[in-house]
Coordinates of C-alpha atoms in Angstrom, one line a residue:
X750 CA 9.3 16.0 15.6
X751 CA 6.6 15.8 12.9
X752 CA 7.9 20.0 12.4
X753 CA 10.7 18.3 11.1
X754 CA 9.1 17.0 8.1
X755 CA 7.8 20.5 7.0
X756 CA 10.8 21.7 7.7
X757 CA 12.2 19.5 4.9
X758 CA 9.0 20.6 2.8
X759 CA 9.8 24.2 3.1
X760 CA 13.2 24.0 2.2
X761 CA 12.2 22.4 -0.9
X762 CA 10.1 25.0 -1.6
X763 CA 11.9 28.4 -0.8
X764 CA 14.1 26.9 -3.2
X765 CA 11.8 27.2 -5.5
X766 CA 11.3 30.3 -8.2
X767 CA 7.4 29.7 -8.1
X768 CA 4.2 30.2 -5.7
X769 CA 2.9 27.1 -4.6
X770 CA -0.4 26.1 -6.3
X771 CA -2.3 22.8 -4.8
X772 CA -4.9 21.2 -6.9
X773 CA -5.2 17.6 -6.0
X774 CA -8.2 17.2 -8.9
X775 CA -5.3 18.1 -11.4
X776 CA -3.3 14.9 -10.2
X777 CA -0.4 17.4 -10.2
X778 CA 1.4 20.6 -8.6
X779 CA 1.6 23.6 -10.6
X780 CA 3.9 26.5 -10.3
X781 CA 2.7 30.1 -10.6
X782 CA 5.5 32.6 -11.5
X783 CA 6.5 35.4 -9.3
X784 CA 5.2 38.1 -11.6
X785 CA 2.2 36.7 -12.0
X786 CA 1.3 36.2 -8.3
X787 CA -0.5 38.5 -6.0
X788 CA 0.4 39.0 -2.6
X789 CA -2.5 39.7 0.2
X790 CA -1.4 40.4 4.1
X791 CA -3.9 38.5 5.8
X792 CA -3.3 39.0 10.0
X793 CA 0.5 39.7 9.2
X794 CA 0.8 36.9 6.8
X795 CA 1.1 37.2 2.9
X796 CA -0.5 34.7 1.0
X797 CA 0.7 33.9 -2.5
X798 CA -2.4 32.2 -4.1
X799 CA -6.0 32.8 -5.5
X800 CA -7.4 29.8 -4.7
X801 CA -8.3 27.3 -1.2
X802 CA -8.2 24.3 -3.5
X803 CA -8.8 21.4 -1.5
X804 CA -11.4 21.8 1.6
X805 CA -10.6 19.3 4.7
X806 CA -14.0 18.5 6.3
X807 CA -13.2 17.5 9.5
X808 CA -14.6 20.5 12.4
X809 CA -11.7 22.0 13.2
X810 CA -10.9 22.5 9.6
X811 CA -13.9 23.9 8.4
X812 CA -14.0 26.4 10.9
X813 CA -10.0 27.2 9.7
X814 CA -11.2 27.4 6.2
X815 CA -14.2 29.5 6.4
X816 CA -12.4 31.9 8.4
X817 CA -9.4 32.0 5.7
X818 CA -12.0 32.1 2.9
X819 CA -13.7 35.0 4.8
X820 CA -10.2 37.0 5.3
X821 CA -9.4 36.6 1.4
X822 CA -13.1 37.4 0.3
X823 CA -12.7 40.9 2.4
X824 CA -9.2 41.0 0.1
X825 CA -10.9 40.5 -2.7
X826 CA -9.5 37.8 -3.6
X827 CA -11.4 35.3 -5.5
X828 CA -12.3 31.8 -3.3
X829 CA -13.2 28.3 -5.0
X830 CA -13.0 24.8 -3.0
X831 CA -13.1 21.3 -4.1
X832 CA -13.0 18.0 -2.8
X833 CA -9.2 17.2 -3.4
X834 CA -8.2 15.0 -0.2
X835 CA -10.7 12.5 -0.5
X836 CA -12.7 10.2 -3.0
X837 CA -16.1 10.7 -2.2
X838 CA -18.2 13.8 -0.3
X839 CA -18.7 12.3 3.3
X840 CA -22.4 13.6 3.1
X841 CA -22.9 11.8 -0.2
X842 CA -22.6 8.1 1.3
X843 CA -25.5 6.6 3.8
X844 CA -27.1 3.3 4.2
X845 CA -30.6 2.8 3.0
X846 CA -32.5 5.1 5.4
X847 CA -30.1 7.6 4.9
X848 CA -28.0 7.2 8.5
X849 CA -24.7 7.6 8.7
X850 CA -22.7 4.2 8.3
X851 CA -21.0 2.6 11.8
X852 CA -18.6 0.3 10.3
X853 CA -16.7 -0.2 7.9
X854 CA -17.3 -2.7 5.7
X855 CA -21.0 -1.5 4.3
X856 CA -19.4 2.1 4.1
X857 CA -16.8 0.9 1.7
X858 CA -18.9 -1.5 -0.5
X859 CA -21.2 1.5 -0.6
X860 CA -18.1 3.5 -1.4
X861 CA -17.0 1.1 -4.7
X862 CA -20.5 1.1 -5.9
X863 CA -20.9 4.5 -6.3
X864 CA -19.8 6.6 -9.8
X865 CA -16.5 8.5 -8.8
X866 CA -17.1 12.9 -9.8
X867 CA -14.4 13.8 -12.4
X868 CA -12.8 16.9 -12.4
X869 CA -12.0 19.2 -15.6
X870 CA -8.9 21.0 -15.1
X871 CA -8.4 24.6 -14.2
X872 CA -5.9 26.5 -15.9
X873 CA -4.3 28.8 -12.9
X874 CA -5.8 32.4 -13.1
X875 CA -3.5 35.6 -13.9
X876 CA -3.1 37.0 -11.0
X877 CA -2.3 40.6 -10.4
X878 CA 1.5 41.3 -9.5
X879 CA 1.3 42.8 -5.9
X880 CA 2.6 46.2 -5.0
X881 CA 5.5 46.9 -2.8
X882 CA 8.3 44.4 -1.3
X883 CA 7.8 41.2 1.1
X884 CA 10.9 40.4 3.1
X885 CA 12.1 36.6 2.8
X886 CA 13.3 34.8 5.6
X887 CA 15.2 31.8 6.2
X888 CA 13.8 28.7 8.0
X889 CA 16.1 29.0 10.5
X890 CA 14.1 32.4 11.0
X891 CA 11.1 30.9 11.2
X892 CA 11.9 29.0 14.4
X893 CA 10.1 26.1 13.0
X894 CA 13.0 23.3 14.8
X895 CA 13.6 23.2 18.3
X896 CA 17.6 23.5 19.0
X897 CA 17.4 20.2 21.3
X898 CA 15.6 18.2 18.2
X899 CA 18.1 19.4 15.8
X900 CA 19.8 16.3 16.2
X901 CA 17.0 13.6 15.8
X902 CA 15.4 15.8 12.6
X903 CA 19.0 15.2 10.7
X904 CA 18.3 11.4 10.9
X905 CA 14.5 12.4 9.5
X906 CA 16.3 14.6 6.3
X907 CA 18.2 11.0 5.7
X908 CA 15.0 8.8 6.0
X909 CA 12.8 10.6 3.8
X910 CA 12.6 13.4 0.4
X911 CA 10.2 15.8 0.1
X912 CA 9.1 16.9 -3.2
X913 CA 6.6 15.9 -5.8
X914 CA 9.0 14.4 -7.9
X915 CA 9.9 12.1 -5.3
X916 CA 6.4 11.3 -4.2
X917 CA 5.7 10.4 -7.7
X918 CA 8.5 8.3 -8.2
X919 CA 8.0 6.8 -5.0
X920 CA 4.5 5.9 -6.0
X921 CA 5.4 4.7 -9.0
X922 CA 7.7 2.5 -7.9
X923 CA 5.6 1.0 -5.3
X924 CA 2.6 0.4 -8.0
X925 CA 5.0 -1.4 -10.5
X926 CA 7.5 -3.7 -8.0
X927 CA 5.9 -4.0 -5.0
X928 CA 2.2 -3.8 -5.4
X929 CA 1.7 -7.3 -6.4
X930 CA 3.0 -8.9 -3.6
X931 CA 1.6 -6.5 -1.1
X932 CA -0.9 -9.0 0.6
X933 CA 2.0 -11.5 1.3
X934 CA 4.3 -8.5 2.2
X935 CA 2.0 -6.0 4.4
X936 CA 2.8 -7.7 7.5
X937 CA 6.5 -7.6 7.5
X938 CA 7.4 -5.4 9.7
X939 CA 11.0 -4.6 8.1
X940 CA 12.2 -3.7 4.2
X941 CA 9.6 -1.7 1.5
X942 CA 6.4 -4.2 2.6
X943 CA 4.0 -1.4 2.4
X944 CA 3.8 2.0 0.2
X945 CA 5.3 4.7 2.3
X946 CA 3.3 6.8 0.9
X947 CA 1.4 8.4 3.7
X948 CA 3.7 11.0 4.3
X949 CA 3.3 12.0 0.6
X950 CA -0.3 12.2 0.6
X951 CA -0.7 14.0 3.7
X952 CA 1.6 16.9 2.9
X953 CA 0.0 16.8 -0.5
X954 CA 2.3 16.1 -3.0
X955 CA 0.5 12.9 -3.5
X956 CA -3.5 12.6 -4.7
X957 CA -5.0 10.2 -3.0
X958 CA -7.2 10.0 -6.2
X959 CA -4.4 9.3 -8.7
X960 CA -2.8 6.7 -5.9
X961 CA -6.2 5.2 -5.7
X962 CA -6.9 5.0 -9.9
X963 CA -3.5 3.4 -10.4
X964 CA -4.1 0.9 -7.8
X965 CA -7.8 -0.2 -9.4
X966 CA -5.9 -0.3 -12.7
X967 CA -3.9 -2.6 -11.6
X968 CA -6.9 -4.4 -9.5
X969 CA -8.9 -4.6 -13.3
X970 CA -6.0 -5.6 -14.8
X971 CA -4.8 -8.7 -12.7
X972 CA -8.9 -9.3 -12.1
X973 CA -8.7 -10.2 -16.3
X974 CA -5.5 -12.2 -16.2
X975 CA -6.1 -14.7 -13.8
X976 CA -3.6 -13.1 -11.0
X977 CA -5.3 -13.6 -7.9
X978 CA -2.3 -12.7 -5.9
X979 CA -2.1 -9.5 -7.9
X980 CA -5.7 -8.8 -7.3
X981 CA -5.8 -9.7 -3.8
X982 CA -2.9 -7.5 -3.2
X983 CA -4.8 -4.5 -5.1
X984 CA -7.6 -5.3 -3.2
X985 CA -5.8 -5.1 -0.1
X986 CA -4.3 -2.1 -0.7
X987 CA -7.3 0.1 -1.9
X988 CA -9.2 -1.2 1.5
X989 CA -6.0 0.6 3.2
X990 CA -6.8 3.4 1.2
X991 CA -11.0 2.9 2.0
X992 CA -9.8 3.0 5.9
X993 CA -8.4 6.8 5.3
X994 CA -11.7 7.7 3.7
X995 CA -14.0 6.4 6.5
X996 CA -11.6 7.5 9.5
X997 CA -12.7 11.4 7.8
X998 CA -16.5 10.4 7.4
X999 CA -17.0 9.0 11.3
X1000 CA -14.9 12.7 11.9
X1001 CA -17.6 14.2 9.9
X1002 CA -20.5 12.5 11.0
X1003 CA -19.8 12.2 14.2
X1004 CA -17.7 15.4 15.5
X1005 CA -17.3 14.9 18.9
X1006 CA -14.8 11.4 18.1
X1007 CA -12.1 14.3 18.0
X1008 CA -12.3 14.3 22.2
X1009 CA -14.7 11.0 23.0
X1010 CA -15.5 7.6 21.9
X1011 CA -17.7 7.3 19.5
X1012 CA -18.8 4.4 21.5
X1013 CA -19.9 5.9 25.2
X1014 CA -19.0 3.1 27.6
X1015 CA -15.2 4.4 27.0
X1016 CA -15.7 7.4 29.3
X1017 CA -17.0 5.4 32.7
X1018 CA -13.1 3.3 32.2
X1019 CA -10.7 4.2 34.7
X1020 CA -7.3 5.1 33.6
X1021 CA -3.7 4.9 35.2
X1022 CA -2.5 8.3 34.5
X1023 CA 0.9 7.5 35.4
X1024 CA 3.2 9.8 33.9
X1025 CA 6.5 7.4 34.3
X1026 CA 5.0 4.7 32.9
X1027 CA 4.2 6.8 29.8
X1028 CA 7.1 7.7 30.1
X1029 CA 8.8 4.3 29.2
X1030 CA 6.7 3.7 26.8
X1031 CA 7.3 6.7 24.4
X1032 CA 11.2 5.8 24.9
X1033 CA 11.0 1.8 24.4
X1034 CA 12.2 1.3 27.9
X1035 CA 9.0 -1.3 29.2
X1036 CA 11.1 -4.0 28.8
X1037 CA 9.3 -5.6 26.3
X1038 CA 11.9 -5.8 22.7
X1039 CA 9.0 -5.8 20.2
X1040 CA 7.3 -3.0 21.7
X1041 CA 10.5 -0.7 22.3
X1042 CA 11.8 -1.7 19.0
X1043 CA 8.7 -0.3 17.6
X1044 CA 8.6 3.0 19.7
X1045 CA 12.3 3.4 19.0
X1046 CA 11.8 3.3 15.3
X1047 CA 9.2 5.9 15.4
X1048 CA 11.2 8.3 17.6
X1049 CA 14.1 7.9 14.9
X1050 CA 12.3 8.2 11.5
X1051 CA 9.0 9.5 12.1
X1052 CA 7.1 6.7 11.4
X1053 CA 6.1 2.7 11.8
X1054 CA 4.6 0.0 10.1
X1055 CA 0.4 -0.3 10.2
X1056 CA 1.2 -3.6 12.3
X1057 CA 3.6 -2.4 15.0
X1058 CA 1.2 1.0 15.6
X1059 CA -1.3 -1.8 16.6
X1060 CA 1.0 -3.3 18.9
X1061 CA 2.7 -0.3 21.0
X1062 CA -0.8 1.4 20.9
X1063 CA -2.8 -1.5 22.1
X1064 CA 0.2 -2.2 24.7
X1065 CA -0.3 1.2 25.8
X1066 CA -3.9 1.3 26.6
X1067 CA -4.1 -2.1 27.9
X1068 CA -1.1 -3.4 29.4
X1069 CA -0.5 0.0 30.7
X1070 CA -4.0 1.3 31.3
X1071 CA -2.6 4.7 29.7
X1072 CA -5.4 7.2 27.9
X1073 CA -6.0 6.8 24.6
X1074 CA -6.1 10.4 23.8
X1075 CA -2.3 10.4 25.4
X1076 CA -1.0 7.9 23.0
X1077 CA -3.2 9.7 20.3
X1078 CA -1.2 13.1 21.0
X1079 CA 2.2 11.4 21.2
X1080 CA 1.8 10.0 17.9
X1081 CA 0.8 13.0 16.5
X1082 CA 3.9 14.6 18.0
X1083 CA 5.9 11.9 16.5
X1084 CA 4.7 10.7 13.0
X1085 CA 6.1 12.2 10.2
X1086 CA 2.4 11.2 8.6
X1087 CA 0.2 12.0 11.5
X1088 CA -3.5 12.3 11.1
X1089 CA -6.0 13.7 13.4
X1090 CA -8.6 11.5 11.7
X1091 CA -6.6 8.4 11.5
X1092 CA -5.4 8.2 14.6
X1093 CA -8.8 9.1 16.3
X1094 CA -10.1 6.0 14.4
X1095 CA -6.8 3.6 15.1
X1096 CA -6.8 4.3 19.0
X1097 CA -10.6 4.5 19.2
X1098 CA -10.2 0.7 17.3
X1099 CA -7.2 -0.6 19.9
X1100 CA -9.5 0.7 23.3
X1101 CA -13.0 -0.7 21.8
X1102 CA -14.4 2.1 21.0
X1103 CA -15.9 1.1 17.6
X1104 CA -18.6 -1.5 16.7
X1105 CA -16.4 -3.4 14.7
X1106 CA -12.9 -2.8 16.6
X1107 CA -11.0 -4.4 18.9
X1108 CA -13.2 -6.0 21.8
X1109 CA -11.7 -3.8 25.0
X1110 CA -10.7 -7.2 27.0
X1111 CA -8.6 -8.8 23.9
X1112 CA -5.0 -8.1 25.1
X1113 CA -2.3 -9.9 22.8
X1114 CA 1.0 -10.9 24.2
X1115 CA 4.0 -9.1 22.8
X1116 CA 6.2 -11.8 23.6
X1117 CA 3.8 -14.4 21.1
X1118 CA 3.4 -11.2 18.5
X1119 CA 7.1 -11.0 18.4
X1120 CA 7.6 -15.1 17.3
X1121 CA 4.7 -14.1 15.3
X1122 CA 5.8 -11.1 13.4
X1123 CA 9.5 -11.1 14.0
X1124 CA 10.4 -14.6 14.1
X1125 CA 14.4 -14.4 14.2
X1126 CA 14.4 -10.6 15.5
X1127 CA 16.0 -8.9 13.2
X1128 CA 13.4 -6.1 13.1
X1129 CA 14.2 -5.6 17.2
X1130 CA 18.0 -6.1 16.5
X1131 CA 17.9 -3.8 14.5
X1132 CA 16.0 -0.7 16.9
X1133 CA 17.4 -2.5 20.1
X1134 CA 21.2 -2.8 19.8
X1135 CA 21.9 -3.7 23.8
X1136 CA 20.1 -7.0 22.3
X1137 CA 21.6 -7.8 18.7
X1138 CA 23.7 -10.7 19.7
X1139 CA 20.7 -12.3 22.0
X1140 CA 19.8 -15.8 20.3
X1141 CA 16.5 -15.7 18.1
X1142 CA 15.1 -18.5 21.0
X1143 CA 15.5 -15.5 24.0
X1144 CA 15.2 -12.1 21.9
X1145 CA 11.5 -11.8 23.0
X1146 CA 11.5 -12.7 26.1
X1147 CA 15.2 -12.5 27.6
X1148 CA 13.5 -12.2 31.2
X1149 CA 13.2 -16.4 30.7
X1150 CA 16.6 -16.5 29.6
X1151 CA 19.2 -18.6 31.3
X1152 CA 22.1 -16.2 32.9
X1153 CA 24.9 -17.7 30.7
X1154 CA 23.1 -16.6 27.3
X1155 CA 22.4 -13.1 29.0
X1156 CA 26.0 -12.9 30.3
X1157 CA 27.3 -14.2 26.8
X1158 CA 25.1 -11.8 24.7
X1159 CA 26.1 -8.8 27.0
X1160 CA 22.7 -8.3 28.6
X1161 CA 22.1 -7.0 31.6
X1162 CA 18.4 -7.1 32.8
X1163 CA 17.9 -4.0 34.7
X1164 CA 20.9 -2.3 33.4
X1165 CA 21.8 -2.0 30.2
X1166 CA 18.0 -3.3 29.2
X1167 CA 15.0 -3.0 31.6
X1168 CA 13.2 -5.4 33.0
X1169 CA 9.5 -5.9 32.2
X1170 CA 7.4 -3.0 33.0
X1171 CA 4.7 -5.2 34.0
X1172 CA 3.7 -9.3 34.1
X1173 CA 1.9 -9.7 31.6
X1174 CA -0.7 -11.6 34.0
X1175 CA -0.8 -9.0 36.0
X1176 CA -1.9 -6.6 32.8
X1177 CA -4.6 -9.1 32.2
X1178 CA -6.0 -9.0 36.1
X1179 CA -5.6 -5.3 36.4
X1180 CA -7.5 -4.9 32.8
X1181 CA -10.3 -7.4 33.7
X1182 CA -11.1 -5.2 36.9
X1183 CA -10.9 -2.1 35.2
X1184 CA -13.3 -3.3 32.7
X1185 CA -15.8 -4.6 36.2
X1186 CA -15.3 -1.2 37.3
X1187 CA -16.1 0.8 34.1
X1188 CA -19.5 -1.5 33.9
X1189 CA -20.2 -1.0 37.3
X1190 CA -19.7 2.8 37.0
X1191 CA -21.9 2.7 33.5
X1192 CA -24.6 0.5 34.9
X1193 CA -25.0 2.9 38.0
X1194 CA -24.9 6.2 35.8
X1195 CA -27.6 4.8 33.8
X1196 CA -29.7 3.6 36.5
X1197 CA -29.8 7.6 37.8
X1198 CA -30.1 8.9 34.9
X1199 CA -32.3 7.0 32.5
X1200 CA -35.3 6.0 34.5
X1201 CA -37.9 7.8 32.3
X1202 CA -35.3 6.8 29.0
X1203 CA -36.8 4.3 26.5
X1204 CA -34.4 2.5 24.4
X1205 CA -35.8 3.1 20.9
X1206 CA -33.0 1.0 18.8
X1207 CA -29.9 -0.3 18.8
X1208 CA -27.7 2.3 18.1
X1209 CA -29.3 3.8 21.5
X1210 CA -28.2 1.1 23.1
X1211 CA -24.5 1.7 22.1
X1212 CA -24.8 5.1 22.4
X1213 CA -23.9 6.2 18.8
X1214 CA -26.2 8.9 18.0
X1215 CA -28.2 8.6 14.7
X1216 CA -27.0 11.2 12.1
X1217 CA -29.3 11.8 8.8
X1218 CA -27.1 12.5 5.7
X1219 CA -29.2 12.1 2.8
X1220 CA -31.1 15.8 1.2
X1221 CA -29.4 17.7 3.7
X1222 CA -29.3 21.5 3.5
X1223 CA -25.8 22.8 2.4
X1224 CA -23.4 25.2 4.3
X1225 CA -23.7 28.8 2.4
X1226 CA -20.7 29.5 0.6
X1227 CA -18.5 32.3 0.0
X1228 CA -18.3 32.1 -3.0
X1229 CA -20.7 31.2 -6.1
X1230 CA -17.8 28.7 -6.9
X1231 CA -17.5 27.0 -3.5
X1232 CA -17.9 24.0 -2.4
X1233 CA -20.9 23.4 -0.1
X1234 CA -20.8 21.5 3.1
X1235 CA -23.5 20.0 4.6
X1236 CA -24.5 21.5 8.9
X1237 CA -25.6 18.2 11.0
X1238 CA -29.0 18.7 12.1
X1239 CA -30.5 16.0 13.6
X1240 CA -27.3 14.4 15.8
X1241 CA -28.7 13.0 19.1
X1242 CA -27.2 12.9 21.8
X1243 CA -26.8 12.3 25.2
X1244 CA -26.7 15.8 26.0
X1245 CA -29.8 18.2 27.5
X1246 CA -31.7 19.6 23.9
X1247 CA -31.0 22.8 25.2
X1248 CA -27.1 23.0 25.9
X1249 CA -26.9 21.3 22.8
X1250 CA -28.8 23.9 21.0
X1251 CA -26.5 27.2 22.8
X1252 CA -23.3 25.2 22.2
X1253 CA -24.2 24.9 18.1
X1254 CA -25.8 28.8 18.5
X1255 CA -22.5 29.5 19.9
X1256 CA -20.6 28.0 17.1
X1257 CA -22.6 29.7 14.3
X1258 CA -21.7 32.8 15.5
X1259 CA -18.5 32.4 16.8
X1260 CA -16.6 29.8 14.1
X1261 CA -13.0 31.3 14.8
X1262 CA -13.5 30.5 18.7
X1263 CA -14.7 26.5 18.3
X1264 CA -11.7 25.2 18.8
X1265 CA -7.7 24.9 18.2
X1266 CA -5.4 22.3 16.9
X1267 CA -2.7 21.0 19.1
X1268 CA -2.5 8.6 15.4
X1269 CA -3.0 4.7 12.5
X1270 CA -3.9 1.3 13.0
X1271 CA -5.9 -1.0 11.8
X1272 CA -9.5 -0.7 11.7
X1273 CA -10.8 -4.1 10.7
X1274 CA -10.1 -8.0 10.7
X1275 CA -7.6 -8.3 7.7
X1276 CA -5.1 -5.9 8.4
X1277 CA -4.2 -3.3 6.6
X1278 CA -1.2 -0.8 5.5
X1279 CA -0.8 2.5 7.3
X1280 CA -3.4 4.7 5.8
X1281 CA -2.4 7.8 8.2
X1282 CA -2.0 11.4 6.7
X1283 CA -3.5 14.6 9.0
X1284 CA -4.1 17.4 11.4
X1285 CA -3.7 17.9 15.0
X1286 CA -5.4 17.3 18.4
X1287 CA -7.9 19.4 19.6
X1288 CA -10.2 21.2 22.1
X1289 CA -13.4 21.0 22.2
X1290 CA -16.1 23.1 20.0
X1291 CA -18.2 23.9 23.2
X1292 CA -16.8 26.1 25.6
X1293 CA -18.0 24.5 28.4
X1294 CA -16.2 21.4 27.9
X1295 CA -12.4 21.0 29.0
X1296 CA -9.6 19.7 27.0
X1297 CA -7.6 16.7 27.4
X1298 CA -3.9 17.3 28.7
X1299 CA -0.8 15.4 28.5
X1300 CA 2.1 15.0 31.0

């Protein structure tokens, strides 16, 4: 499904008489005429541009980009890179000793304090008009829609409108009528109560720089009146925009959260890879209405609120017991704004994976999230129709419900709606032995293992390797123009020193072979808007290592 969505963005922009031309420094989109564009067949595919503008730093990415930038270089075509999806260099923010953050909350204070780079803007290069013809082709050519989604991506076209016009108005609008009431609106889970912007940003056609200045304008602005609702809500909302920022430094810092916990206990837990079960949850058929409402919503427009991708994904990996890394790739499959980094840092949050997430054993009822969140129902009557006329006193838990109110409200447990997947006591017992089990496993491995080991400090104990950013030596370029990236160093690990040091050897030579590309939620104790915009799921850089699969 999330093909639909560039689907809608190339249609937009065959229709176009210009060559795309992304600069997210310039706050804008430009469009290059045709006769002023060059056209260089790179592996079968012509490129209309002279310039990788904005360079995505998670691995997989880099190893993308500097295989593009080395294809165009052999062109001779000209290569510069900036920072354009983010606010700050990930390799420009570390704590005193010059460590990595873990958390969140000193990597954003660090992040407010520090003096934002400004950009001059570049006036688009003449490019040399290329020689011969380039055939055009329809979408429809491009096989980019499956035939049996071609009925679910019409509702998508109706939901949403690409084009930078529409992001801009769209942002505007949210920044002068809805902004100010953002912090008591977040949580609703119904009606314009956060930006819906994330689709925008990912795909580009918003800058997250130019989202982010308007926002503190308003934030200084309100801060001198008086407002605190106004700056709360500003507040609020640039912390949304600090959680998109931090889920692409732990990506950077810490590569390997693309396939494991950055957190190591994670990988003694035993999962129930039961494919029905996953089953009913990706179609909203566990019989619990706030949860199915939510997974029925995503399945039809693309996308959910910040809040309900807490509760279906936390549902998931503890009620169910279901891999993280399969709810991860579903969502990515799903969301119209899906982000590889995001959603590593969302579902690594719900399973307790993080030092400041979600503690593993904290499993939240959806039946008391529902009277919470959705007090009279309307969001599940809405997404759940077999349950519109059930009384707001039953809606979110019809299983208690006397037979006449079923009978009168046309509900049929088992039939026409299921009954409850699991008891919810039951998913606490089965979660509390699971957790046993994973210490047990844990304590044993390290037992074996570790006997000549010394613990030399916390983050050992944890098992978050230590990564030194500060005065590290930059990534050689190719180009005098190009942005530098920092290599990682000095990243301990668990692993032996010297498969470590072959895997990385491996890379260096081999950057088009690391890896290929195949989830948000909240990431802190105030919640926070959906801050998702991304990539794709991954294998692993080593070759030695498997990658996850999905039923």
């Amino acid at each position: 499904m999330v093909s639909a969505f560039c689907v809608l963005f190339l249609n937009f922009f065959v229709e176009c008489s210009g060559v795309l031309f992304t600069s997210s420094i310039h706050d804008s989109v430009a469009l290059i005429p045709p006769e002023k564009c060059v056209l260089v067949p790179v592996s079968d595919v012509c490129i209309r541009a002279s310039y990788i503008h904005d360079l995505l730093i998670d691995p997989v990415s880099l190893v993308r980009d500097h295989n593009i930038k080395e294809k165009l270089v052999e062109q001779g075509v000209s290569v510069q890179s900036y920072n354009g999806d983010l606010l700050y260099e990930p390799w420009e923010i570390f704590d005193e000793s010059g460590h990595a953050f873990t958390t969140f909350d000193p990597f954003w204070n660090t992040c407010l304090h520090m003096q934002m780079k400004t950009y001059s803007p570049i006036p688009p290069c003449q490019l040399i008009l290329a020689q011969g013809k380039v055939e055009k082709h329809s979408i429809e050519q491009l096989g980019l829609e499956d035939e049996l989604e071609k009925s679910s991506n019409s509702s998508l076209g109706r939901s949403w409108s690409p084009g930078w016009s529409k992001s801009d108005k769209a942002l505007a609008e949210f920044i002068e009528n809805y902004l100010l009431h953002y912090s008591g609106n977040r949580l609703n889970l119904g009606g314009d109560s956060t930006s819906l912007l994330s689709p925008y940003i990912h795909f580009g056609e918003l800058s997250v720089r130019k989202v982010f200045q308007l926002a503190r304008t308003k934030q200084i602005l309100w801060t001198h009146e008086g407002n605190i609702i106004g700056e709360e809500s500003a507040t609020l909302f640039l912390r949304a925009i600090g959680f998109r920022e931090y889920s692409r430094y732990l990506c950077f810092s810490f590569p390997f959260t693309l396939e494991r916990p950055l957190l190591g206990n994670l990988k003694f837990f035993p999962w129930n890879n039961d494919p029905s079960n996953f089953k009913a949850w990706r179609q909203g058929r566990t019989g619990y209405p706030l949860v199915d409402a939510g997974m029925r919503e995503l399945w039809a427009t693309g996308w959910i609120h910040n809040k309900m991708r807490v509760i279906v994904s936390s549902f998931a990996v503890k009620m169910l017991l279901i891999p993280w890394k399969w709810g991860m790739k579903y969502f990515w499959d799903t969301l119209l704004d899906a982000d590889l980094e995001s959603d590593i840092l969302g579902w690594q949050y719900i399973s307790g994976s993080l030092p400041d997430g979600h503690k593993l054993e904290r499993l939240d009822d959806p039946e008391v999230l529902g009277r919470k969140y959705d007090p009279a129902g309307e969001y599940i009557r809405q997404w759940l129709p077999e349950l519109a006329r059930m009384p707001a006193e039953w809606i979110h838990h019809p299983w208690d419900a006397p037979l006449t109110v079923l009978t009168a409200s046309g509900v049929e447990l088992g039939q026409n709606y299921p009954k409850p997947i699991i008891d919810i006591d039951l998913a606490r017992e089965q979660l509390t032995q699971a957790i046993f089990k994973m210490w047990e496993t844990e304590a044993a491995t390290k037992a074996s293992s570790s006997q000549d080991r010394q613990v030399v400090d916390e983050n050992e104990k944890l098992l978050i390797p230590k990564v030194f950013l500060k005065d590290k030596v930059p990534r050689g370029a190719t180009s005098a123009n190009d942005q530098t990236v920092p290599i990682l160093q000095n990243l301990k690990s668990d692993d032996p020193p010297n498969k470590r040091q072959k895997c990385t050897a491996e890379e260096d030579r081999k950057p088009d072979k690391s890896r290929n590309r195949s989830d948000h939620t909240e990431v802190s104790c105030i919640d926070q808007e959906d801050c998702s915009t991304a990539e794709s799921s991954s294998k692993r850089q080593c070759s030695s290592t498997s990658s996850f699969s999905v039923p």
